[in-house]
Tab-separated table of C-alpha atoms (C1' of nucleotides) in Angstrom:
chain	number	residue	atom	x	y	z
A	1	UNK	CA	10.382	-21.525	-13.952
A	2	UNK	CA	13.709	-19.539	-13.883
A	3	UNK	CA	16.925	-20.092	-16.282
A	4	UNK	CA	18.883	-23.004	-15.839
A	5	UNK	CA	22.178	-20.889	-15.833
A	6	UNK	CA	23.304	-17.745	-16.001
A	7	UNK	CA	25.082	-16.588	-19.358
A	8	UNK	CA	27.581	-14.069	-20.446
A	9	UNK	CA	24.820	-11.774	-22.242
A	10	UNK	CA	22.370	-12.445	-19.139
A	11	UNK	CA	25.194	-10.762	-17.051
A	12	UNK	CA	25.427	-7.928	-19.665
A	13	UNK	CA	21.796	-6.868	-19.778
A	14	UNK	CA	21.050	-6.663	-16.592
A	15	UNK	CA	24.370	-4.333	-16.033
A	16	UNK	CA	23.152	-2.587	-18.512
A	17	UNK	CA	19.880	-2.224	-17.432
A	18	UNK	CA	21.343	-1.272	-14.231
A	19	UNK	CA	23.557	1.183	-15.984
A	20	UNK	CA	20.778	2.587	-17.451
A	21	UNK	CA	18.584	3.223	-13.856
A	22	UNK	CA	22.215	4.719	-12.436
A	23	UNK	CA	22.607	7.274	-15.433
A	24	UNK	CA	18.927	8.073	-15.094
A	25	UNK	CA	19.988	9.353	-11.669
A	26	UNK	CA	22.764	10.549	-12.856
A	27	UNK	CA	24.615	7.950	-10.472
A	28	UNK	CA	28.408	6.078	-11.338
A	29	UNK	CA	28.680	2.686	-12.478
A	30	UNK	CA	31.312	0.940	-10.677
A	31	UNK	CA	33.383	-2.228	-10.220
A	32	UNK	CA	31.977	-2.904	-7.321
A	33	UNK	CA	28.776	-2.293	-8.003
A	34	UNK	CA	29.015	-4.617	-11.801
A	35	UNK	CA	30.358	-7.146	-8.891
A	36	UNK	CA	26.983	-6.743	-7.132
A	37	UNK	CA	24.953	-7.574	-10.521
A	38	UNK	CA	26.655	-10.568	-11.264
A	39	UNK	CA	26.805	-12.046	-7.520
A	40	UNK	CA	23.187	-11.324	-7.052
A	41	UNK	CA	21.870	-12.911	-10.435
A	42	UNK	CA	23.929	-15.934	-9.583
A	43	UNK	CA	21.489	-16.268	-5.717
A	44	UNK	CA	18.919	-18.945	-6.869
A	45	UNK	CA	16.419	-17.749	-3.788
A	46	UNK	CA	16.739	-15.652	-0.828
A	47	UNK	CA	19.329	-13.750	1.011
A	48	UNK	CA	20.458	-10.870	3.488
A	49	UNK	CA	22.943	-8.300	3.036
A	50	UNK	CA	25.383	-10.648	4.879
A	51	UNK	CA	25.266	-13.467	2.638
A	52	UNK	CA	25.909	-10.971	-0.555
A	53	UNK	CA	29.005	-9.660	1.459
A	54	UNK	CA	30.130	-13.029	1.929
A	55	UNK	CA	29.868	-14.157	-0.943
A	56	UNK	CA	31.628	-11.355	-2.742
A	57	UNK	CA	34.168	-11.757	0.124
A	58	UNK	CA	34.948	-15.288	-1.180
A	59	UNK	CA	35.558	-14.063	-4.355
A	60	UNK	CA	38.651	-12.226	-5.710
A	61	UNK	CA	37.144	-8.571	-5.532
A	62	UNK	CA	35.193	-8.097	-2.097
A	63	UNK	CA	32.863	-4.822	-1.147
A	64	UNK	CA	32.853	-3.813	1.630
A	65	UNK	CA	29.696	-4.022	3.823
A	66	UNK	CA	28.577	-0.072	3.290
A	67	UNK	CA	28.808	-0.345	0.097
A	68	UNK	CA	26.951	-3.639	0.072
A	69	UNK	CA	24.139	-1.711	2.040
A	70	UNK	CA	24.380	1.049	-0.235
A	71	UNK	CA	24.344	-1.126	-3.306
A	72	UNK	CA	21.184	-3.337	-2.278
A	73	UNK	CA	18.838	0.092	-2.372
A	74	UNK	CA	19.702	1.142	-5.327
A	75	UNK	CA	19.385	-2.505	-6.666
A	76	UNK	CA	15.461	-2.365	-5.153
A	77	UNK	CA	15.485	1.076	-6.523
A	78	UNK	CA	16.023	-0.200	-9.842
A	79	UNK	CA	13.683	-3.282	-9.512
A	80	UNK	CA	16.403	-5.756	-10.352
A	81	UNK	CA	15.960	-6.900	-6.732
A	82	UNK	CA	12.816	-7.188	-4.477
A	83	UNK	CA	12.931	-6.275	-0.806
A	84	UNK	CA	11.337	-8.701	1.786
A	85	UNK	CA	10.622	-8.419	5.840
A	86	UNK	CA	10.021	-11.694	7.071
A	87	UNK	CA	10.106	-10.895	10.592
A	88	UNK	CA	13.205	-12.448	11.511
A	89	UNK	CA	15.395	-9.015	11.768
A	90	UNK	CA	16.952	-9.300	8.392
A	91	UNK	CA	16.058	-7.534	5.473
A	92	UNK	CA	15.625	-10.596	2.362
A	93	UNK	CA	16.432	-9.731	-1.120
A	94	UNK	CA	15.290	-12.037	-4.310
A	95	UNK	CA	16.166	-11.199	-7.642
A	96	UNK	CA	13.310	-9.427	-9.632
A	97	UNK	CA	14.250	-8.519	-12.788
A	98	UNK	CA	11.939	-11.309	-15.281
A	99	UNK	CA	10.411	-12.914	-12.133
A	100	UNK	CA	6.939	-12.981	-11.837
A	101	UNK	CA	4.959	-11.618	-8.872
A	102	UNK	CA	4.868	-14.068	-6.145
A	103	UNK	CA	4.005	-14.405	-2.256
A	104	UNK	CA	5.628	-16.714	0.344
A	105	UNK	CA	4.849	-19.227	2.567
A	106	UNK	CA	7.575	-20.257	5.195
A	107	UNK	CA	7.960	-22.642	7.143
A	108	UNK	CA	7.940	-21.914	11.285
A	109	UNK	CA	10.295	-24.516	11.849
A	110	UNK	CA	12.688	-25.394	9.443
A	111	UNK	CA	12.495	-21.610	8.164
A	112	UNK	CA	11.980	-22.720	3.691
A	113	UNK	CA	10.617	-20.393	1.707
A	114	UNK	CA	8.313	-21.455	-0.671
A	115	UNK	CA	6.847	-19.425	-3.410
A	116	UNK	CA	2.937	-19.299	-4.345
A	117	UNK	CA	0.908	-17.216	-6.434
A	118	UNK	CA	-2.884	-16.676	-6.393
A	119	UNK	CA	-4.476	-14.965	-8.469
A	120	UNK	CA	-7.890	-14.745	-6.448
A	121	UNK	CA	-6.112	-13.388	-3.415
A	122	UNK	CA	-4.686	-10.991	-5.670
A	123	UNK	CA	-7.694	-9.790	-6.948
A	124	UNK	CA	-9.702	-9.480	-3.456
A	125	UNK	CA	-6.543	-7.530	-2.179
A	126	UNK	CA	-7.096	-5.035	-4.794
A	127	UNK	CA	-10.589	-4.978	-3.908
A	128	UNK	CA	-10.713	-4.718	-0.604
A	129	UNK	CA	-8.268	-1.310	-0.880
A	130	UNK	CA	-10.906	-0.297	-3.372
A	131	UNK	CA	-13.391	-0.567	-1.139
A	132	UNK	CA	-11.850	1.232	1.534
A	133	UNK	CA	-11.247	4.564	-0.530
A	134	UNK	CA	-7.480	3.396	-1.027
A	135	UNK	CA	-5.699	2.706	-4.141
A	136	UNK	CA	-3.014	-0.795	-3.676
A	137	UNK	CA	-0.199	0.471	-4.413
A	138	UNK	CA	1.860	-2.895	-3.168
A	139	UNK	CA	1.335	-6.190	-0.858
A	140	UNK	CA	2.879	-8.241	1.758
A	141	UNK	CA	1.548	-11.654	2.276
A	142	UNK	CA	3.388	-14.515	4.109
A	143	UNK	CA	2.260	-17.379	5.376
A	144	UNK	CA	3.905	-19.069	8.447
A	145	UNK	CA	2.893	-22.921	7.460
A	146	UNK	CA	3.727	-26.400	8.744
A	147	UNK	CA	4.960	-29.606	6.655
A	148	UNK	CA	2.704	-32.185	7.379
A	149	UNK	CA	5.611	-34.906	7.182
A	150	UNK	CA	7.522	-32.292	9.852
A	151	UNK	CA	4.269	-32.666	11.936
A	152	UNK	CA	4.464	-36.098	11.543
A	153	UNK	CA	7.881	-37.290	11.341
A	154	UNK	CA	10.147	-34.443	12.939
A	155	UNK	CA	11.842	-33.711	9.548
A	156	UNK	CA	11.116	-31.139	6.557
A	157	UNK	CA	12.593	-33.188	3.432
A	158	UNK	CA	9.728	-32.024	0.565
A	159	UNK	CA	10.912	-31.271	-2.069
A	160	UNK	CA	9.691	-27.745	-2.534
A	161	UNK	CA	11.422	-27.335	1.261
A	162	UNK	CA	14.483	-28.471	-0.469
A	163	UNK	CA	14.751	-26.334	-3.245
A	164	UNK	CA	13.943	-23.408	-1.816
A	165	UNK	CA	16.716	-23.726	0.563
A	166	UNK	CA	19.125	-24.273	-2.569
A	167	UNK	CA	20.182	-20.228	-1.994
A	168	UNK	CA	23.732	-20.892	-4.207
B	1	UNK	CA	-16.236	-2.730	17.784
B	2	UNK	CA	-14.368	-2.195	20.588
B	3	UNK	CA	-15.372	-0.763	24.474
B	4	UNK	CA	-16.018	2.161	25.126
B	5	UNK	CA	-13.893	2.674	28.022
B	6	UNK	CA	-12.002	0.054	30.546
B	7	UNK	CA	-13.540	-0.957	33.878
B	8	UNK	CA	-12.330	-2.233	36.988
B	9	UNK	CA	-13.797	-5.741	35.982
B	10	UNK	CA	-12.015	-5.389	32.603
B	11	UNK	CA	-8.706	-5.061	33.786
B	12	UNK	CA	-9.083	-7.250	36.444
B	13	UNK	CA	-10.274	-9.890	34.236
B	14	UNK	CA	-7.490	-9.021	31.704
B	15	UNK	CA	-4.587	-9.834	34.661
B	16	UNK	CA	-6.420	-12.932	36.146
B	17	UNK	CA	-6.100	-14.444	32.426
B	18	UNK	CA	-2.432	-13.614	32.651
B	19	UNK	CA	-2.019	-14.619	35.519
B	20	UNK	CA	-3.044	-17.814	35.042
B	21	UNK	CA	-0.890	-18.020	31.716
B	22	UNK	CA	2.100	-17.297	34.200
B	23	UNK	CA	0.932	-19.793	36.854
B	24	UNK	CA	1.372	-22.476	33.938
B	25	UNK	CA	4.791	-21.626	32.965
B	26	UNK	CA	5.577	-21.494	36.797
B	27	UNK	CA	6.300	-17.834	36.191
B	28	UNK	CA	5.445	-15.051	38.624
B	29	UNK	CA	3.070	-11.970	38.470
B	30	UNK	CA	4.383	-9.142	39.319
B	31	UNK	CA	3.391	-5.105	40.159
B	32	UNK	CA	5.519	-4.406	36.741
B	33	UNK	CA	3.115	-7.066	34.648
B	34	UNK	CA	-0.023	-5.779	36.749
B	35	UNK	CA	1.257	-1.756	35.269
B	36	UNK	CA	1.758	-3.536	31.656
B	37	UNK	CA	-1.358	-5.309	31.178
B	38	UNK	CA	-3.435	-1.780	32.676
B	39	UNK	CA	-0.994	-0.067	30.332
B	40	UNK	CA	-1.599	-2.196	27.269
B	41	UNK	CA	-5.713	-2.335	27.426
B	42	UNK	CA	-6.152	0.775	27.636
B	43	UNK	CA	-4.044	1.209	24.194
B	44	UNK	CA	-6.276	1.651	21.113
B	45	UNK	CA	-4.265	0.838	18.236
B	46	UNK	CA	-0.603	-0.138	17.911
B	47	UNK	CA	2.403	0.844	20.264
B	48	UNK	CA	6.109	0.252	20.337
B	49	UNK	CA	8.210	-0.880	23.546
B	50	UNK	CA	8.958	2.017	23.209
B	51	UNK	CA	5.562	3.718	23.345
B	52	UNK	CA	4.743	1.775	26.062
B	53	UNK	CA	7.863	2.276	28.121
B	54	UNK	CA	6.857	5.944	27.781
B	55	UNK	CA	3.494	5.599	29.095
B	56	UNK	CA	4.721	3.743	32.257
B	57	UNK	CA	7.635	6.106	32.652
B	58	UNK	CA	4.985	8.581	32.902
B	59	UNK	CA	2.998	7.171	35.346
B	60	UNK	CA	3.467	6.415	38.998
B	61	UNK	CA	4.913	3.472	38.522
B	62	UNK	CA	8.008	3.094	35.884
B	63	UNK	CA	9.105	0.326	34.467
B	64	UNK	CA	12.484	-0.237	32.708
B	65	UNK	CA	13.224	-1.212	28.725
B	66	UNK	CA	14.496	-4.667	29.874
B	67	UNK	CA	11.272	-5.306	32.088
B	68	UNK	CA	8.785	-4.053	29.395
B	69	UNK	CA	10.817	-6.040	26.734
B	70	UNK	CA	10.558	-8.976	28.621
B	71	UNK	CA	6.892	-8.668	29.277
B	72	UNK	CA	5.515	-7.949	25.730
B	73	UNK	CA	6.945	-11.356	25.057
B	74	UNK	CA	4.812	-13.148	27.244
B	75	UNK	CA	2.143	-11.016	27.022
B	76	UNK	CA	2.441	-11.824	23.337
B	77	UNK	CA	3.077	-16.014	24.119
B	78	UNK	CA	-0.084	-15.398	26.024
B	79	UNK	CA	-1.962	-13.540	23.084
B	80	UNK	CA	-3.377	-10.808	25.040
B	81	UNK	CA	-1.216	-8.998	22.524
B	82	UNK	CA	-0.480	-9.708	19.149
B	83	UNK	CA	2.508	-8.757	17.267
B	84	UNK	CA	3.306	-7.382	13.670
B	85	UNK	CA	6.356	-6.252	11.671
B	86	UNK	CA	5.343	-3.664	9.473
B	87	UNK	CA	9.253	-3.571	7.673
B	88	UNK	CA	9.758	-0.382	9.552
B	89	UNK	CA	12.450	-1.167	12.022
B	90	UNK	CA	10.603	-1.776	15.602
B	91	UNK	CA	8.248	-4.657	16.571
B	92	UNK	CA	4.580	-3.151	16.790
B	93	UNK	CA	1.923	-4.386	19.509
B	94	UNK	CA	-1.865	-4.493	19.630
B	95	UNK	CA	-4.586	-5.402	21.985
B	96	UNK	CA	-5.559	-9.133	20.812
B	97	UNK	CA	-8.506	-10.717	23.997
B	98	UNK	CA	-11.062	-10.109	23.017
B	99	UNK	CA	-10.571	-9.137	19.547
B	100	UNK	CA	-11.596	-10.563	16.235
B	101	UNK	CA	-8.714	-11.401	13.409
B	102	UNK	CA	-7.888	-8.491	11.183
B	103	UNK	CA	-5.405	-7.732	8.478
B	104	UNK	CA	-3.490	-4.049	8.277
B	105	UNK	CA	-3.794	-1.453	5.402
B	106	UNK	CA	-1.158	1.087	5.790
B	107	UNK	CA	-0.702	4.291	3.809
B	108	UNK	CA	2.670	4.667	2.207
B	109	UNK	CA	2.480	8.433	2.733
B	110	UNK	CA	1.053	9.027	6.553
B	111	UNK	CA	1.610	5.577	7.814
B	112	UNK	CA	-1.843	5.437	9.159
B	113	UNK	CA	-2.993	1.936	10.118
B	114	UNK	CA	-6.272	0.611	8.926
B	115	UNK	CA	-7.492	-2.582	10.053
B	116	UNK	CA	-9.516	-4.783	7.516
B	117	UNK	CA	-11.167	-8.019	7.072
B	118	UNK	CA	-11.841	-10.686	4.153
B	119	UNK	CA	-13.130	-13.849	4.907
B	120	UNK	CA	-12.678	-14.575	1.140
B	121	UNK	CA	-8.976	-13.983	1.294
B	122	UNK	CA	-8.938	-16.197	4.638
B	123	UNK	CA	-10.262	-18.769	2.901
B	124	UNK	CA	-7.788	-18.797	0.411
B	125	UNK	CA	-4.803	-18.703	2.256
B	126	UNK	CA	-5.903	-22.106	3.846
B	127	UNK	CA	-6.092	-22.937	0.336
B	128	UNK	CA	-3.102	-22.324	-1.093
B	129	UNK	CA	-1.457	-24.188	2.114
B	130	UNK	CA	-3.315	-27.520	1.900
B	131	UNK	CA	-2.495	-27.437	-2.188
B	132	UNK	CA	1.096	-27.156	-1.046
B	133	UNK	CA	1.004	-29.656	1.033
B	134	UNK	CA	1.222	-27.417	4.374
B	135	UNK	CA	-0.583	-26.863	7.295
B	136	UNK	CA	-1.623	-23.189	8.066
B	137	UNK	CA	-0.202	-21.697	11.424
B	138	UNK	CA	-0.479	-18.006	11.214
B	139	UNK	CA	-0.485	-15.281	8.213
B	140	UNK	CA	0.531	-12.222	7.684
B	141	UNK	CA	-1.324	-9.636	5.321
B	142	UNK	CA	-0.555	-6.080	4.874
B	143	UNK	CA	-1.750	-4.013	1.968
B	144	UNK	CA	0.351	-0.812	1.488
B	145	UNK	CA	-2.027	1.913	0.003
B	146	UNK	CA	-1.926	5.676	-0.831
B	147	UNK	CA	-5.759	7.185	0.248
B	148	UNK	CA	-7.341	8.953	-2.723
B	149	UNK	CA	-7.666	12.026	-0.898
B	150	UNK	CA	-4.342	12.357	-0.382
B	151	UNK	CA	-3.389	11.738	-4.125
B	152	UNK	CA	-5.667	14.204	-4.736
B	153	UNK	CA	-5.510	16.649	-2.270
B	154	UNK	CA	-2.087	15.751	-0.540
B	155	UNK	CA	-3.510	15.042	2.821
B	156	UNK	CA	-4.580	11.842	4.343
B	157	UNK	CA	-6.963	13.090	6.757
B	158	UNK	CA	-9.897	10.220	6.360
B	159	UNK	CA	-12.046	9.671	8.840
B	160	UNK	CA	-10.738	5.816	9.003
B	161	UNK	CA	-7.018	7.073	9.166
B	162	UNK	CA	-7.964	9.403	11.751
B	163	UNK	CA	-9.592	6.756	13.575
B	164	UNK	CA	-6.552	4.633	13.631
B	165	UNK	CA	-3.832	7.080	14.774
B	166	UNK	CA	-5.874	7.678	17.572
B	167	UNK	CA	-3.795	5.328	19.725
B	168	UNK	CA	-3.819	6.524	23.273
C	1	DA	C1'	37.331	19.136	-13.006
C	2	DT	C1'	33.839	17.715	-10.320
C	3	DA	C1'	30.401	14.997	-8.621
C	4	DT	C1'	29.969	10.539	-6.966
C	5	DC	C1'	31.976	6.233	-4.600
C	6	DT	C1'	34.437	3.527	-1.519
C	7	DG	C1'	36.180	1.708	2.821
C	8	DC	C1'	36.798	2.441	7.360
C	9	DA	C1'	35.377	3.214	11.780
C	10	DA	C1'	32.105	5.299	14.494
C	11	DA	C1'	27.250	6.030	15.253
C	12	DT	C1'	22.564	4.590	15.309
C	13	DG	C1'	18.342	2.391	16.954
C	14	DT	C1'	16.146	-1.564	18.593
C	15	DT	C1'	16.299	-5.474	21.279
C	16	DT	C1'	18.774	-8.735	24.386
C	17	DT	C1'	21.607	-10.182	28.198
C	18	DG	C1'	24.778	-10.723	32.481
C	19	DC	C1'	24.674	-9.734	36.982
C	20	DA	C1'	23.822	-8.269	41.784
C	21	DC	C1'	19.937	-7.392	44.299
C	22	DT	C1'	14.755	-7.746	45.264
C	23	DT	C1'	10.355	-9.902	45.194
C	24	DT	C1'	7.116	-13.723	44.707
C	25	DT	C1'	5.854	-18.251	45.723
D	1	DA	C1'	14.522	-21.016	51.144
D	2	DA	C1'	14.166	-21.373	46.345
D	3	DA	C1'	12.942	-19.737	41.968
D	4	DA	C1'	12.010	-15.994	39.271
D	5	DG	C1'	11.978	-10.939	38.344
D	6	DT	C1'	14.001	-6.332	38.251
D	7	DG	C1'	17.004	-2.417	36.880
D	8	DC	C1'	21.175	-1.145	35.217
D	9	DA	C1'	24.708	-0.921	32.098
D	10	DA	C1'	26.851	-3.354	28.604
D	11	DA	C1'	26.347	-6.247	24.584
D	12	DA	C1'	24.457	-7.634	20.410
D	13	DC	C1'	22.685	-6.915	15.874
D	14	DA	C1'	21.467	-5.011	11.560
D	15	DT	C1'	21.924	-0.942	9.314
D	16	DT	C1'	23.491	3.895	8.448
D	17	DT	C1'	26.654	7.712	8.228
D	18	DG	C1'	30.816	11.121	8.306
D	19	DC	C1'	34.828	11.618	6.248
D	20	DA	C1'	39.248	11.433	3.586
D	21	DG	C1'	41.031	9.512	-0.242
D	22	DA	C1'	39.887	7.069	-4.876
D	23	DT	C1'	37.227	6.767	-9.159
D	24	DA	C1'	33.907	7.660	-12.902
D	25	DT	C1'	32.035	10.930	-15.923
DNA sequence: ATATCTGCAAATGTTTTGCACTTTT
DNA sequence: AAAAGTGCAAAACATTTGCAGATAT
């Protein structure tokens, strides 16, 4: 699915690549904003502004939270990141940069995020705008699912539950 | 689709169902709730608190922020509204009694809200939660679109989009 | 050199809450 | 009478912004 770690040269190209989107707008490349790159390829799944900050703040070179902010747009901008509203009041970043499309299903109690992908659904989206005189030009679906072992034994264990909750 | 107009009965009907929602929590009815349910049916698309604040304010009978927050929530618990987060900062309402399940297109460029339906895509979604081992509580499916006119032509003025911004 | 960045603190915009008083049950 | 609701002003929250000094090109 995604790499096991995250190498030296990993680190480099996407800098670079990032370097590249902030010369094309003839924006600066910064320490703070190489910091960003690296922090943010390390997150395995989700996370908000807030967790970035913190974790940067653990490390030896912290950012400040505007420039966290400011650093996260041009990150979507770029489409190293993706941008996600799950209706909780926090903005949710995942890295995007070789990541597949994917939608999400999450779970109303324990709050795991699992990824999906359907093709079909994909499809009939793109349809359906087609149909309407529109022309898709991007998607939000979520799905706000149960465990059945929650249901039936109070707890949210599965494995997929798990993992997605590994957010490094 | 929809009615025409509201009537007495409507409304009355409309605040009897609430009522009773209320009576089951052991919760009260109020003149404020009476104002927000007459408020809220006679809304044709999707408000705001804050659009709805304003319409009270303007009546007779004002109600406050706090009292109108308060009350979308359980007019929402009760699902004579329904809810949606379309990622643009405030919590958006619509009219659900009485109404069948729809999904939202919205255009990128005029933000007009067009409601659509796929039983195909329903379908699926169930799907894709039983393969992972879920059970399906709620969904949420928004297509963001640019209309071809306005591509084209650079306005949006479609009879559907038109349609939808009408919101009282 | 000069345009862009950064951090800070202040501002913003939406939603929530504590509290004293009022209304419903 | 008791429980819940209301308005107000203040708080909470995530996010954005103005500005003076620092940094990248």
């Amino acid at each position: 699915m995604g790499r096991v770690s995250l190498t030296e040269a990993d680190l480099q190209q996407a800098i670079d690549t990032f370097e590249a989107f902030l010369r094309e707008k003839r924006l600066k490349m910064t320490d703070q904003r190489r910091q960003m790159v690296r922090a943010v390829l390390e997150k395995r799944g989700h996370f908000t502004a807030d967790d970035l900050y913190r974790k940067l703040s653990g490390s030896g070179e912290p950012v400040s939270m505007a420039t966290v902010y400011r650093g996260l747009a041009l990150l979507e901008e770029s489409e190293l990141l993706e941008g996600h509203d799950f209706a909780d009041g926090q903005r949710r970043y995942e890295r995007a940069l070789d990541r597949e499309h994917h939608d999400h299903m999450i779970c109303v109690d324990c709050r795991a995020v699992i990824e999906f992908t359907n093709e079909r659904i994909e499809k009939l989206q793109e349809q359906a705008a087609t149909q309407h005189g529109f022309t898709l030009d991007d998607h939000s679906l979520t799905l706000f699912v149960k465990c059945n072992e929650l249901r039936d034994n109070g707890n949210c264990e599965r494995r997929e539950a798990k993992l997605a909750r590994q957010n490094a």
